[in-house]
Tab-separated table of C-alpha atoms in Angstrom:
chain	number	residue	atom	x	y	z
G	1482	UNK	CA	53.367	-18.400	34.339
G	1483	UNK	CA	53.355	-14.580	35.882
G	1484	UNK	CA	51.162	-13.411	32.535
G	1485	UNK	CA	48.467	-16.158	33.241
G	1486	UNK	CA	48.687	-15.218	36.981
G	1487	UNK	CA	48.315	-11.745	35.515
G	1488	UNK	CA	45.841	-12.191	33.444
G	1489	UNK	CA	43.984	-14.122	35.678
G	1490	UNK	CA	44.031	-11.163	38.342
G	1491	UNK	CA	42.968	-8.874	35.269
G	1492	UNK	CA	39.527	-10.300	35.226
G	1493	UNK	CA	38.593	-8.949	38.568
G	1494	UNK	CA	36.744	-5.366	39.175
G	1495	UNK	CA	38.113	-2.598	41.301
G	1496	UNK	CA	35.694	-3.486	43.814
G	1497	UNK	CA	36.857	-6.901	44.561
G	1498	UNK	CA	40.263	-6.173	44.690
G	1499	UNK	CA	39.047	-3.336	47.958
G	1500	UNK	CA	36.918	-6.325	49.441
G	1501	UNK	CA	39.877	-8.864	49.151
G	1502	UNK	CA	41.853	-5.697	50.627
G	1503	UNK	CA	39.741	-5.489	53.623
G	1504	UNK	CA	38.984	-9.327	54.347
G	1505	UNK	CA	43.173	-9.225	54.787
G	1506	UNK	CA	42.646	-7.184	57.745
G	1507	UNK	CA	40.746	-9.675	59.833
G	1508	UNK	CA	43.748	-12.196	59.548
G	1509	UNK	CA	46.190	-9.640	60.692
G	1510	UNK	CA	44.045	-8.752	63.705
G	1511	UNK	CA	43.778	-12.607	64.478
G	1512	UNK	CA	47.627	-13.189	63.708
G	1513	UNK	CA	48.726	-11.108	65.915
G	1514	UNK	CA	45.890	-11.346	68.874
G	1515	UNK	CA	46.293	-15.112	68.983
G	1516	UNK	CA	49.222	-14.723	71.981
G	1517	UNK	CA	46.438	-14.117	74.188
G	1518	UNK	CA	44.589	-17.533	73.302
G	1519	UNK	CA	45.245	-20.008	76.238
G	1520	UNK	CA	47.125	-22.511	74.264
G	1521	UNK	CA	51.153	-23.787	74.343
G	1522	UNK	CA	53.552	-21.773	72.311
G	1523	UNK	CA	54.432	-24.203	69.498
G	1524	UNK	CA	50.652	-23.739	68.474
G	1525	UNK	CA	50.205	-20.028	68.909
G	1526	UNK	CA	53.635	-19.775	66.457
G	1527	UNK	CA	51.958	-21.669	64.012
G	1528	UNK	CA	49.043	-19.897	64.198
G	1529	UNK	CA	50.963	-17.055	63.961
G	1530	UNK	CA	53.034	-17.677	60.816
G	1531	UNK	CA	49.545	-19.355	59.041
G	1532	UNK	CA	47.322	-16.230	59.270
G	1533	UNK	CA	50.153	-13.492	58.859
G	1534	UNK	CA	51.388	-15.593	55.888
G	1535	UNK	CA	47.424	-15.781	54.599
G	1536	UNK	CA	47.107	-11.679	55.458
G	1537	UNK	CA	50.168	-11.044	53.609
G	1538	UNK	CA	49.134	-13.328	50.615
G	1539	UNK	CA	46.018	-11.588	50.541
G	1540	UNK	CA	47.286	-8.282	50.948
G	1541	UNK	CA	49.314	-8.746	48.071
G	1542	UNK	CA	46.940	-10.118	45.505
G	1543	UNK	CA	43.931	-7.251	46.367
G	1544	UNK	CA	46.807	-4.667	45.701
G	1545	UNK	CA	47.725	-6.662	42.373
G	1546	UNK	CA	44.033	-6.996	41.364
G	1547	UNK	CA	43.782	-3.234	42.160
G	1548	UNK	CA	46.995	-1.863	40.517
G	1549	UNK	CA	48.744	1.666	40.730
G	1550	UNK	CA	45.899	3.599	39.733
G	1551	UNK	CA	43.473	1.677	41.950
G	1552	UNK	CA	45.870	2.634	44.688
G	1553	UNK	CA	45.591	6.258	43.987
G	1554	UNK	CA	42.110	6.621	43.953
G	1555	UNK	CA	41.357	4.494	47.442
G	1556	UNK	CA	44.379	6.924	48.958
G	1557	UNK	CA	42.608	9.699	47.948
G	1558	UNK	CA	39.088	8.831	49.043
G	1559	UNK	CA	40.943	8.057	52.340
G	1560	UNK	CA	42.217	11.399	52.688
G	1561	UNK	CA	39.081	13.129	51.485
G	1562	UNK	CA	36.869	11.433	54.451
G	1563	UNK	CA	39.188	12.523	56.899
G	1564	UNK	CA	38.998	15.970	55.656
């Protein structure tokens, strides 16, 4: 099972594991924004555990679709533009 998960990741580019990267940060912003939202509290905790559990999920599958070298590279174009 975790080599066709891996292998399935494998077939994506670079590119779309930075896209899937940055779509993650939406969810985060709207995970933990959504205590301001004029609804009761058993909603806003669901809310809360379905889009940080969707960020995370994301997160996670961008990095794997990346990899360690991916990683490398996107830390050091991050450094270079803040240079």
């Amino acid at each position: 099972m975790k080599e066709r998960i891996q292998q399935f990741l494998q077939r994506f580019s670079f590119r779309t594991g930075v896209i899937i990267i940055v779509i993650s940060l939406p969810l985060y912003i709207v995970a933990f924004a959504q205590p301001f939202l004029p609804i009761d509290t058993t909603t806003k905790t669901i809310l809360f555990f379905v889009f940080y559990l969707l960020a995370k999920l994301i997160k996670y599958m961008g990095l794997a679709i990346v990899g360690v070298e991916g990683w490398e590279r996107i830390k050091l174009r991050w450094k270079k533009n803040i240079r």
